Tab-separated table of C-alpha atoms and ligand atoms in Angstrom:
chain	number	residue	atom	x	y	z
A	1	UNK	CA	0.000	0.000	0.000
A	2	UNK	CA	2.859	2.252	0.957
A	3	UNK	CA	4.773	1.911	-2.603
A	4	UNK	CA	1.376	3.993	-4.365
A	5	UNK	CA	1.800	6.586	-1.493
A	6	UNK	CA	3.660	9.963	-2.333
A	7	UNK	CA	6.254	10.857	-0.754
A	8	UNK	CA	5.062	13.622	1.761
A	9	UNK	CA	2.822	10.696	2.473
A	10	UNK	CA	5.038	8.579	3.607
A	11	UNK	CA	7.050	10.816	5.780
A	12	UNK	CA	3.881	11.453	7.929
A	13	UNK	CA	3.041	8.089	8.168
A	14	UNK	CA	5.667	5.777	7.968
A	15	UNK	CA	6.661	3.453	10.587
A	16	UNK	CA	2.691	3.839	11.784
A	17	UNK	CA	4.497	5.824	15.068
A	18	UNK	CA	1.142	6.683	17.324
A	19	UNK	CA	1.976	5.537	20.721
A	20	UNK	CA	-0.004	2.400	21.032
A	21	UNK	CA	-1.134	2.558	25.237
A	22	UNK	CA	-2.438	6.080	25.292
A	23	UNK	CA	-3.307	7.106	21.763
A	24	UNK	CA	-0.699	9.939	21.848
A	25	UNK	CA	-0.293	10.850	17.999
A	26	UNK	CA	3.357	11.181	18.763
A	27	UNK	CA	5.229	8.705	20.641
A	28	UNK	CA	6.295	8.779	23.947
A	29	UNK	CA	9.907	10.159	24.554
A	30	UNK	CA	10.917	6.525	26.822
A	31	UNK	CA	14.343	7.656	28.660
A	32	UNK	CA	14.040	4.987	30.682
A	33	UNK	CA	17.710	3.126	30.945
A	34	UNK	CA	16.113	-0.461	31.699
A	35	UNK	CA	12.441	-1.956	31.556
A	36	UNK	CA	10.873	-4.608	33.929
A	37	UNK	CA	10.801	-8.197	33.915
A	38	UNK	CA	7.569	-9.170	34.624
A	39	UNK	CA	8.917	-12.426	36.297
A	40	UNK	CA	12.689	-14.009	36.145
A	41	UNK	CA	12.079	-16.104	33.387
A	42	UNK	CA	9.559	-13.649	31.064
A	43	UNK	CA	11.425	-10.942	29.613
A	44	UNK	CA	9.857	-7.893	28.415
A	45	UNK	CA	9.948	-5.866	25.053
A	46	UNK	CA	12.877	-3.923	25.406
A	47	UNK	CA	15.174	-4.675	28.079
A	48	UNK	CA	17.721	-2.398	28.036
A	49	UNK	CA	18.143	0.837	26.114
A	50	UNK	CA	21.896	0.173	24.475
A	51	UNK	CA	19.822	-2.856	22.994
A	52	UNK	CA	16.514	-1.293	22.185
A	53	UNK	CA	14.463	1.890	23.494
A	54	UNK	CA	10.840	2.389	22.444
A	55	UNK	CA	10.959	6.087	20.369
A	56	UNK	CA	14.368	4.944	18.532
A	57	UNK	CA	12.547	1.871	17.498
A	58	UNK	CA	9.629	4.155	16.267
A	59	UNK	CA	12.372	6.194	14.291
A	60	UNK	CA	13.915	3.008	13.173
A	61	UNK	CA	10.831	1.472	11.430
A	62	UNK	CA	10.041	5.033	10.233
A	63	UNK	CA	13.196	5.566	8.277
A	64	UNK	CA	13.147	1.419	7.720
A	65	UNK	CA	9.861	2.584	5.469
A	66	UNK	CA	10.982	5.408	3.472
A	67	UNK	CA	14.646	3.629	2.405
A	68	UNK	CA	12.468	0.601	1.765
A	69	UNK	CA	14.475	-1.996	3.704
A	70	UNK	CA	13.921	-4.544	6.660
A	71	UNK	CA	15.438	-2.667	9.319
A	72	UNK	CA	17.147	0.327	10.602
A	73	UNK	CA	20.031	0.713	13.442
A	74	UNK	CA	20.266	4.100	14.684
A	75	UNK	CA	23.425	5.439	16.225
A	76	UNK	CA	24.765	8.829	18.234
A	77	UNK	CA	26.078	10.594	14.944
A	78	UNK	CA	26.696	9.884	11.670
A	79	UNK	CA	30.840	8.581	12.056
A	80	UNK	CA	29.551	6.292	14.761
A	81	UNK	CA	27.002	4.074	12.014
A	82	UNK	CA	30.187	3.986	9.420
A	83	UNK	CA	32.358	2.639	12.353
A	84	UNK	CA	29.793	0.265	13.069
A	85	UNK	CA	30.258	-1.047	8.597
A	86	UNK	CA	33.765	-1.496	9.286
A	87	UNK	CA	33.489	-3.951	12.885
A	88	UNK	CA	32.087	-6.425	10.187
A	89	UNK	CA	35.643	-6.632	8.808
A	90	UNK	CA	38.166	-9.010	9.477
A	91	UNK	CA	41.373	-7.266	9.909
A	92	UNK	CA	43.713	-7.681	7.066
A	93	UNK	CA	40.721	-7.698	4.425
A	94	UNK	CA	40.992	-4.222	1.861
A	95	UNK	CA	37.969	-1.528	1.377
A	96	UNK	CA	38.031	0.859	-1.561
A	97	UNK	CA	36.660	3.813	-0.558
A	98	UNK	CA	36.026	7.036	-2.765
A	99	UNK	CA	38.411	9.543	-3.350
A	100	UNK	CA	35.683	12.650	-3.095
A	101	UNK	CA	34.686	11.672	0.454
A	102	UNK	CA	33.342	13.755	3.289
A	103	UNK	CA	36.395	14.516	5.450
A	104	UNK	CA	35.236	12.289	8.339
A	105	UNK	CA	35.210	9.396	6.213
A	106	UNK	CA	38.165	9.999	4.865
A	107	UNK	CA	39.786	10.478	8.453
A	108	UNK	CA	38.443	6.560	9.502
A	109	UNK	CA	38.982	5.003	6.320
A	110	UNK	CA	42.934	6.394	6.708
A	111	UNK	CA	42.904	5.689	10.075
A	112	UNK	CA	41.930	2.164	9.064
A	113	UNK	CA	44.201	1.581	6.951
A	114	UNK	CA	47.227	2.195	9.217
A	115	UNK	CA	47.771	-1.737	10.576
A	116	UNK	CA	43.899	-2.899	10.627
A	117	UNK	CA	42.778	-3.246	6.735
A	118	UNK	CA	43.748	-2.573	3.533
A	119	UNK	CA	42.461	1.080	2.169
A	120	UNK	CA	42.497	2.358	-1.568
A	121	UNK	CA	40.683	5.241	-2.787
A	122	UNK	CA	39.293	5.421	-6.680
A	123	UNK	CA	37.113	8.123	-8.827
A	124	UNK	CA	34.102	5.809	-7.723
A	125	UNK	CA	31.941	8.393	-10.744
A	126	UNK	CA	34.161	6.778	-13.136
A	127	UNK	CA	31.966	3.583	-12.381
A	128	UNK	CA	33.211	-0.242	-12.959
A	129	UNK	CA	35.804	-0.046	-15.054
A	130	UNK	CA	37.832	2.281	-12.225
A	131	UNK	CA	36.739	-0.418	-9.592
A	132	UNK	CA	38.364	-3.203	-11.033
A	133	UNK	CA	41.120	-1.928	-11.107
A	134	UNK	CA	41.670	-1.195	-7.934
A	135	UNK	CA	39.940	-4.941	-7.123
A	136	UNK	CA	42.257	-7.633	-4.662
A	137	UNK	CA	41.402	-10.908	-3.722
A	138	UNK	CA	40.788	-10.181	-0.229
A	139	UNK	CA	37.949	-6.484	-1.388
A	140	UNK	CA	35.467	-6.721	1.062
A	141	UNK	CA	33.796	-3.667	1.414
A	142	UNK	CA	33.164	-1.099	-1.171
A	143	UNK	CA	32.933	2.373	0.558
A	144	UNK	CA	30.645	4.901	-2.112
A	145	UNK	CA	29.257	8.231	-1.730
A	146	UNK	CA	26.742	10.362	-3.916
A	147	UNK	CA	26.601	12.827	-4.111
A	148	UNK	CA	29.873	12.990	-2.910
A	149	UNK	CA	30.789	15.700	-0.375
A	150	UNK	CA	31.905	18.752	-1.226
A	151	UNK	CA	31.717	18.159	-5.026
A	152	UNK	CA	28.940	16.379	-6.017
A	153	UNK	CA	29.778	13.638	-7.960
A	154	UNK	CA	27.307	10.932	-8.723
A	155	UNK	CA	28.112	7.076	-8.400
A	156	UNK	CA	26.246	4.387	-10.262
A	157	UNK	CA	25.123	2.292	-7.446
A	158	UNK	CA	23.687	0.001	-9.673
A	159	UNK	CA	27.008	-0.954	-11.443
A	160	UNK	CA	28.908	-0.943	-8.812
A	161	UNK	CA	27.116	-2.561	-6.223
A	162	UNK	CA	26.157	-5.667	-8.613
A	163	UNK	CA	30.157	-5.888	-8.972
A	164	UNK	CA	30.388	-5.955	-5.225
A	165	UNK	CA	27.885	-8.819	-4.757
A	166	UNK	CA	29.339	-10.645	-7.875
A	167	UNK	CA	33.135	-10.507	-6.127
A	168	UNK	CA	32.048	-11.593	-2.502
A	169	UNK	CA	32.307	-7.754	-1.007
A	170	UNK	CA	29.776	-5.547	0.747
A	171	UNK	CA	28.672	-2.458	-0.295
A	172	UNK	CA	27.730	0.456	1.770
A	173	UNK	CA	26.649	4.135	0.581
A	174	UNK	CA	26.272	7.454	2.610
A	175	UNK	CA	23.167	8.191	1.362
A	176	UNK	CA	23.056	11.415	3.206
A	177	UNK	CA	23.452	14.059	0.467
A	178	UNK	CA	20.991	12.271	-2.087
A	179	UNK	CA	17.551	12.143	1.317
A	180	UNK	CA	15.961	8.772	1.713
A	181	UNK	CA	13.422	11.035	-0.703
A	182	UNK	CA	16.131	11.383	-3.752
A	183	UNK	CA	17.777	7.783	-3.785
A	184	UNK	CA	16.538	4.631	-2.674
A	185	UNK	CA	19.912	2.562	-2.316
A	186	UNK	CA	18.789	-0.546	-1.315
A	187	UNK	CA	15.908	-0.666	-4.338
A	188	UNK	CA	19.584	-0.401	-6.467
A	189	UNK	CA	20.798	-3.875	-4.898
A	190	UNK	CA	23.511	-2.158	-2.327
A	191	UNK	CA	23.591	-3.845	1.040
A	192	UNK	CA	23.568	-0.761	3.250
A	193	UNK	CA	22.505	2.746	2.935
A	194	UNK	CA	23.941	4.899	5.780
A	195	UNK	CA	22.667	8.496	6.595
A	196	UNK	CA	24.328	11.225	8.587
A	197	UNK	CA	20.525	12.079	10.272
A	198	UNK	CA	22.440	15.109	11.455
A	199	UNK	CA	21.428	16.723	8.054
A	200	UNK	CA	18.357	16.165	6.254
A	201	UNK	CA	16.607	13.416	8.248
A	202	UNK	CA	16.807	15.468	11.653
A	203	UNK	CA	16.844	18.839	9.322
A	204	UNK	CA	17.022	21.578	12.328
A	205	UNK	CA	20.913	21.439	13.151
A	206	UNK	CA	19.809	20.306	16.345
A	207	UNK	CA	20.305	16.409	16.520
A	208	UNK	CA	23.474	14.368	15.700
A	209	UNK	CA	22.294	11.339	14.491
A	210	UNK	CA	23.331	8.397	12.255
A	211	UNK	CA	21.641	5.286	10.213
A	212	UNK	CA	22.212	2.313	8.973
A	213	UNK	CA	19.159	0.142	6.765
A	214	UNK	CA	19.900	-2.980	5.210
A	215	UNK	CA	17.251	-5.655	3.493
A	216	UNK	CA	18.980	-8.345	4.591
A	217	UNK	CA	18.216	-10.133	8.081
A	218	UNK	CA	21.701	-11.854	8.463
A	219	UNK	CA	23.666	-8.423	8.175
A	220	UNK	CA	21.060	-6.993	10.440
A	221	UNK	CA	21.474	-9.077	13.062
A	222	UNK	CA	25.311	-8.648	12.560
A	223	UNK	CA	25.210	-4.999	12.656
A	224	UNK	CA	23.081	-5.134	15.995
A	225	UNK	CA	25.840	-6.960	17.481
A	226	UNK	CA	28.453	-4.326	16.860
A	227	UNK	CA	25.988	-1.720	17.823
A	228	UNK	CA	25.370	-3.568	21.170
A	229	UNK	CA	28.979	-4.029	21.599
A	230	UNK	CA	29.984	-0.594	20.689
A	231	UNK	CA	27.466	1.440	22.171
A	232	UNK	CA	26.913	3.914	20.210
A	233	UNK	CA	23.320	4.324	20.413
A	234	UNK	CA	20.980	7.249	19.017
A	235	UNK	CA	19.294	8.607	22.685
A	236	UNK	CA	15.673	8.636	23.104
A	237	UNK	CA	15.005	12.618	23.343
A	238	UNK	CA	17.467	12.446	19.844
A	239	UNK	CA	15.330	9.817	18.611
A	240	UNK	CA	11.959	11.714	19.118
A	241	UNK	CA	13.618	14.563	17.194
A	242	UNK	CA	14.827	13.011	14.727
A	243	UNK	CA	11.180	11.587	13.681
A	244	UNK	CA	10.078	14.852	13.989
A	245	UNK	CA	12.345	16.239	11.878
A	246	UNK	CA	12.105	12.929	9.296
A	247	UNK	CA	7.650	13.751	8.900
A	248	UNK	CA	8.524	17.019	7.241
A	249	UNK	CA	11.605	15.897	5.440
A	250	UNK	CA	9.641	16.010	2.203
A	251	UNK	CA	8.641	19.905	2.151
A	252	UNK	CA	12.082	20.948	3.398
A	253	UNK	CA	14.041	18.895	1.230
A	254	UNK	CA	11.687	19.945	-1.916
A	255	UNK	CA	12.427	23.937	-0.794
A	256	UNK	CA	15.920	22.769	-0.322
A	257	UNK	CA	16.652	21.309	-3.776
A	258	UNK	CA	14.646	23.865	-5.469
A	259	UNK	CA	16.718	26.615	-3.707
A	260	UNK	CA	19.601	24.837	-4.839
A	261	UNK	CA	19.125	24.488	-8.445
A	262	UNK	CA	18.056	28.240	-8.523
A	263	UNK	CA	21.406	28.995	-6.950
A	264	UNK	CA	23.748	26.777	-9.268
A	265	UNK	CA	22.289	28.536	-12.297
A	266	UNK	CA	22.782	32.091	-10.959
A	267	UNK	CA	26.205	30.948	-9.870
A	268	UNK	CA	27.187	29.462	-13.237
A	269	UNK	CA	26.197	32.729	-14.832
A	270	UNK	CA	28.499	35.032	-12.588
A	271	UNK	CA	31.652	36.260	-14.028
A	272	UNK	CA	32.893	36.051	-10.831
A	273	UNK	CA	32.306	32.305	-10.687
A	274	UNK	CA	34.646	29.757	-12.976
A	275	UNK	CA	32.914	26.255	-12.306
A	276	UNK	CA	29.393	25.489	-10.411
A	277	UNK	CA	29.202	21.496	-9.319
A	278	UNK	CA	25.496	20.370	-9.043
A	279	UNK	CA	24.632	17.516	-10.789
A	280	UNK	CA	21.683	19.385	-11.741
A	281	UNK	CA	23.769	21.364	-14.424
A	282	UNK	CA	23.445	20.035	-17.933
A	283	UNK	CA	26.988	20.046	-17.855
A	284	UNK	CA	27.559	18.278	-14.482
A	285	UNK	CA	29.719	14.946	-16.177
A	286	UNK	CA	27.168	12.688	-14.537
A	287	UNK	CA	24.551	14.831	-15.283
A	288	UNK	CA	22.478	11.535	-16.849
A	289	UNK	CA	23.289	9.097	-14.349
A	290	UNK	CA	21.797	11.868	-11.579
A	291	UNK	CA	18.675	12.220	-13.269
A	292	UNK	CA	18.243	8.458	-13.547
A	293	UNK	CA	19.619	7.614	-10.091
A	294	UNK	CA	18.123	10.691	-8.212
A	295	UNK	CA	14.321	12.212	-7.822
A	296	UNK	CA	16.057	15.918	-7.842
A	297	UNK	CA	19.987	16.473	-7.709
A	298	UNK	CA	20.403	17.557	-3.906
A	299	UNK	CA	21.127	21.285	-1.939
A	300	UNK	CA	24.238	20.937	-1.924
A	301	UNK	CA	26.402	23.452	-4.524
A	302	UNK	CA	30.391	24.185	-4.761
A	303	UNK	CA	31.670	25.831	-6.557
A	304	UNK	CA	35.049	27.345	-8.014
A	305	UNK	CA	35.566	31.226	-7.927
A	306	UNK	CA	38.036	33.687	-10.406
A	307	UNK	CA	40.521	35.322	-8.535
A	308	UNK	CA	44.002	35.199	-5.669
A	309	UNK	CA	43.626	32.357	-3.034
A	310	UNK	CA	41.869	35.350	-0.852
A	311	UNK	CA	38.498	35.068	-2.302
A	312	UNK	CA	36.564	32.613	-1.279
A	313	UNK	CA	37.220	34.309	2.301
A	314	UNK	CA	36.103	37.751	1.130
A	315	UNK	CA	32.995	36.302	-0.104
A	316	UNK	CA	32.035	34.062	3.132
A	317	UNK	CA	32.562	36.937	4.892
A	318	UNK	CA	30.468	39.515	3.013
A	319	UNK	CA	27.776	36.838	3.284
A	320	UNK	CA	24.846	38.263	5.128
A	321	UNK	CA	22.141	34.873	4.957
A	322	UNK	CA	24.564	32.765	4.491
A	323	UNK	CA	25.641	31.679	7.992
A	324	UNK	CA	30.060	30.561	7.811
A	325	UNK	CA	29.575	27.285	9.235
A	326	UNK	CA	30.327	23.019	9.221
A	327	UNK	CA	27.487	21.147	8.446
A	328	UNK	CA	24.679	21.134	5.934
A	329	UNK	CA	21.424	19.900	5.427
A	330	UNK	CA	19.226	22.307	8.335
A	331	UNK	CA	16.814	24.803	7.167
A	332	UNK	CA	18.821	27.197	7.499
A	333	UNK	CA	21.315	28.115	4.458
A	334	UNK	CA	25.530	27.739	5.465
A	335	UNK	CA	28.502	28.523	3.412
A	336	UNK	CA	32.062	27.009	4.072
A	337	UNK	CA	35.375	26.590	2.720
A	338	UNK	CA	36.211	22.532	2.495
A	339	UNK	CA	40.016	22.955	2.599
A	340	UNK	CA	39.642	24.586	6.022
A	341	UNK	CA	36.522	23.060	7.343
A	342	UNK	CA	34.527	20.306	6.639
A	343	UNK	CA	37.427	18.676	4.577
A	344	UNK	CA	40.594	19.769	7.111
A	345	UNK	CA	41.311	15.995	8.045
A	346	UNK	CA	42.073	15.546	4.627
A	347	UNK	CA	45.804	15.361	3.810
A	348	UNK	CA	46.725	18.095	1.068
A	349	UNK	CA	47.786	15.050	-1.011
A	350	UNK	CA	44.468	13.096	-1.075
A	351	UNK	CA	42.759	17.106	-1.067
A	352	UNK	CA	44.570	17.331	-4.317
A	353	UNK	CA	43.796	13.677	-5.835
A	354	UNK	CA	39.609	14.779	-4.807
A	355	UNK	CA	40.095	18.018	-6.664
A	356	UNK	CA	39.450	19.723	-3.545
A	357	UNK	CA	41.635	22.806	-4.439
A	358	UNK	CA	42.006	26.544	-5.218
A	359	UNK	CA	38.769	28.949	-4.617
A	360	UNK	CA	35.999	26.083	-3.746
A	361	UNK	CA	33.227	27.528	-1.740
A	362	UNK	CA	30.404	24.672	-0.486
A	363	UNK	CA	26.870	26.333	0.429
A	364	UNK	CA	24.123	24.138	1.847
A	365	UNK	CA	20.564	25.649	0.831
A	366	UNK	CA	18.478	26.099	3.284
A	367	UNK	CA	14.335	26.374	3.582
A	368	UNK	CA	14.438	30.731	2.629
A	369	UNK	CA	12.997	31.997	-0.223
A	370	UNK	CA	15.290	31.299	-3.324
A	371	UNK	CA	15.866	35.189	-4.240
A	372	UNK	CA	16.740	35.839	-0.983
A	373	UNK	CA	19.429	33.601	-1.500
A	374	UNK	CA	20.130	34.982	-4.585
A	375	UNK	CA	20.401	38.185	-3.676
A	376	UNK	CA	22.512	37.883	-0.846
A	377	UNK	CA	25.006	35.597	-2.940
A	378	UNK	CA	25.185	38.439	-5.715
A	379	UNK	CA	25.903	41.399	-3.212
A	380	UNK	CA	28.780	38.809	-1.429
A	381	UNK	CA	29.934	38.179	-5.057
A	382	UNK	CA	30.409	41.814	-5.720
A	383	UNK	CA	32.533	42.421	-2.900
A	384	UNK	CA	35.039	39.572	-4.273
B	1	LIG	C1	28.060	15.029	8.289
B	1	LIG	C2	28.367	13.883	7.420
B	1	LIG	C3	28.838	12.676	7.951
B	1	LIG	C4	29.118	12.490	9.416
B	1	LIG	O1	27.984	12.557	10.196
B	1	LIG	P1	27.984	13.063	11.733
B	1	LIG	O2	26.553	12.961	12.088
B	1	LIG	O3	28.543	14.439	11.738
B	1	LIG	O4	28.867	12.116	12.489
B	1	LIG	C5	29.057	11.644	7.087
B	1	LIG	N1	28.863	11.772	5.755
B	1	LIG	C6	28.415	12.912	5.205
B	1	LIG	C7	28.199	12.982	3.735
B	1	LIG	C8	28.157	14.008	6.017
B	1	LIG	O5	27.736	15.165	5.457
């Protein structure tokens, strides 16, 4: 019944989240740590919260719903569900990861590579070709991101995770720049999707959050023992907000990506501007691919600016709407630069090999109106 739904819909709905004993049409926030046995040898629900809580498990089948899989593990941010992927390794085994990553992912995929795995890094938008070359005997994981963070490069995740399950290796996407609403990962035959709720999901830069849905019950069950082990659980009050945050997902992220497009166009027609990334661009290289992999091309847009190494900063800081800050995703519109923020725990090397260089400026479109945006970005631009 669900698949004929739209997709504001199924943000409202999904996961059926009414609290069952008194009718509330929001659940209950539990924050109770432990929950009664109602004699030695019966145990309840939920036992204990690192295991399962009540409202995360309403979240959980929520977002389980709108990715379309069999079950959702939610953890305290983003980083902590990608640690979680790589506990399934056995040390020694290799991941290739992308080499446009978000700067956290970049940072644990170097960090394990030092002793624990095997780590290689390809242009994942080239598709299979560029994965097979970097392919070992002992590839078990596939690491992919699209749009990639800061510069928006699509991956086929149809390719490349059907070369993944034909070589014995997981796959595993963040997810988080394309929405639940935009991609549907596991539809495309990858194993996990992952989601930094921090941004879209959650939406109000208020929660730190992070998913992981698979189809599969096997790797479910395997994840749920790392999670238990670890510990990194998604807390019930952060749990509650985040399924507040996901049942209006689908009118902030439709502003969002709107905004965005309006943006990238203005942008690409600026003398002041030498290259706009947004695979929503006719000439984004995977501009295709995005509009056959994607429902919209995401709110994220970098871009590359004329002039000395000084003007990206002129222009953040002329920026009136535009608040300088990490993160994206929240209604609210940010700028940044990557090579200083959200991409600092990248070595200059692997900065280079991403083409994460010269005058790149990332802005994450927020919920304003579009010429707003655009008029603020045009006043910054003439102060470059
Ligand atoms: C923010 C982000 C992460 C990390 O998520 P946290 O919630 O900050 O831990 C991972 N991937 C992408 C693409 C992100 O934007």
């Amino acid at each position: 019944m669900t698949k004929k739904q739209g997709n504001s819909t199924r943000c409202v709905h999904a996961g059926d989240t009414h609290d069952a004993a008194t009718g509330g049409v929001m659940p209950a926030i539990h924050q109770s740590t432990t929950f009664a046995y109602p004699a030695m040898r019966e145990k309840p629900e939920h036992i204990y919260t690192r295991e399962s809580n009540p409202t995360r498990d309403a979240f959980e089948r929520a977002l389980t719903e709108l990715e379309g899989g069999s079950r959702t593990l939610a953890f305290a941010s983003g980083m902590a569900a990608s640690t979680a992927v790589l506990e399934l390794l056995t040390p020694g085994d290799h991941i290739i990861g992308p080499a446009n990553v978000y700067g956290g992912s970049f940072n644990m995929l170097r960090v394990a590579g030092e002793g624990r795995f095997e780590v290689s890094y390809v242009h994942q938008n080239e598709g299979p070709p560029a994965l097979r070359a970097a392919w070992r005997k002992n590839t078990r994981l596939v690491w992919m991101e699209t749009p990639s963070n800061p510069l928006m490069h699509i991956t086929d995740l149809k390719a490349l995770s059907e070369l993944c399950a034909a070589n014995g290796a997981l796959s595993c996407v963040d997810s988080t720049l394309a929405t639940p609403l935009a991609t549907r990962p596991l539809a495309l035959g990858v194993d996990i999707s992952m989601h930094s709720i921090t941004k879209y999901i959650a939406g109000h830069s208020d929660v730190l959050g992070g998913t992981l849905t698979v189809s599969d019950s096997d790797l479910a069950g395997r994840l749920m023992q790392v999670r238990n082990r670890t510990g990194g659980v998604l807390a019930p009050l952060d749990s509650y907000l985040a399924l507040r945050g996901l049942k209006t997902m689908e009118l902030r992220v439709r502003r969002q990506f709107s905004n965005a497009s309006r943006v990238a166009e203005e942008l690409q027609a600026h003398g002041k501007v030498a290259q706009v990334h947004y695979p929503g661009l006719a000439d984004h290289p995977q501009h295709a691919l995005a509009g056959k992999q994607m429902d919209g091309f995401g709110a994220i847009v970098s871009f590359h600016l004329h002039g000395d190494e000084n003007a990206p900063e002129r222009l953040l800081n002329a920026l009136e709407l535009f608040t300088i800050a990490e993160s994206l995703g929240g209604v609210e519109s940010l700028a940044g630069f990557p090579p200083l923020m959200s991409h600092a725990t990248m070595t200059p090397e692997a900065r280079r090999a991403a083409g994460i260089t010269g005058n790149l400026v990332r802005l994450s479109c927020g919920i304003e109106d579009a010429a707003d945006l655009v008029t603020d970005l045009l006043q910054a631009l003439e102060q470059v």
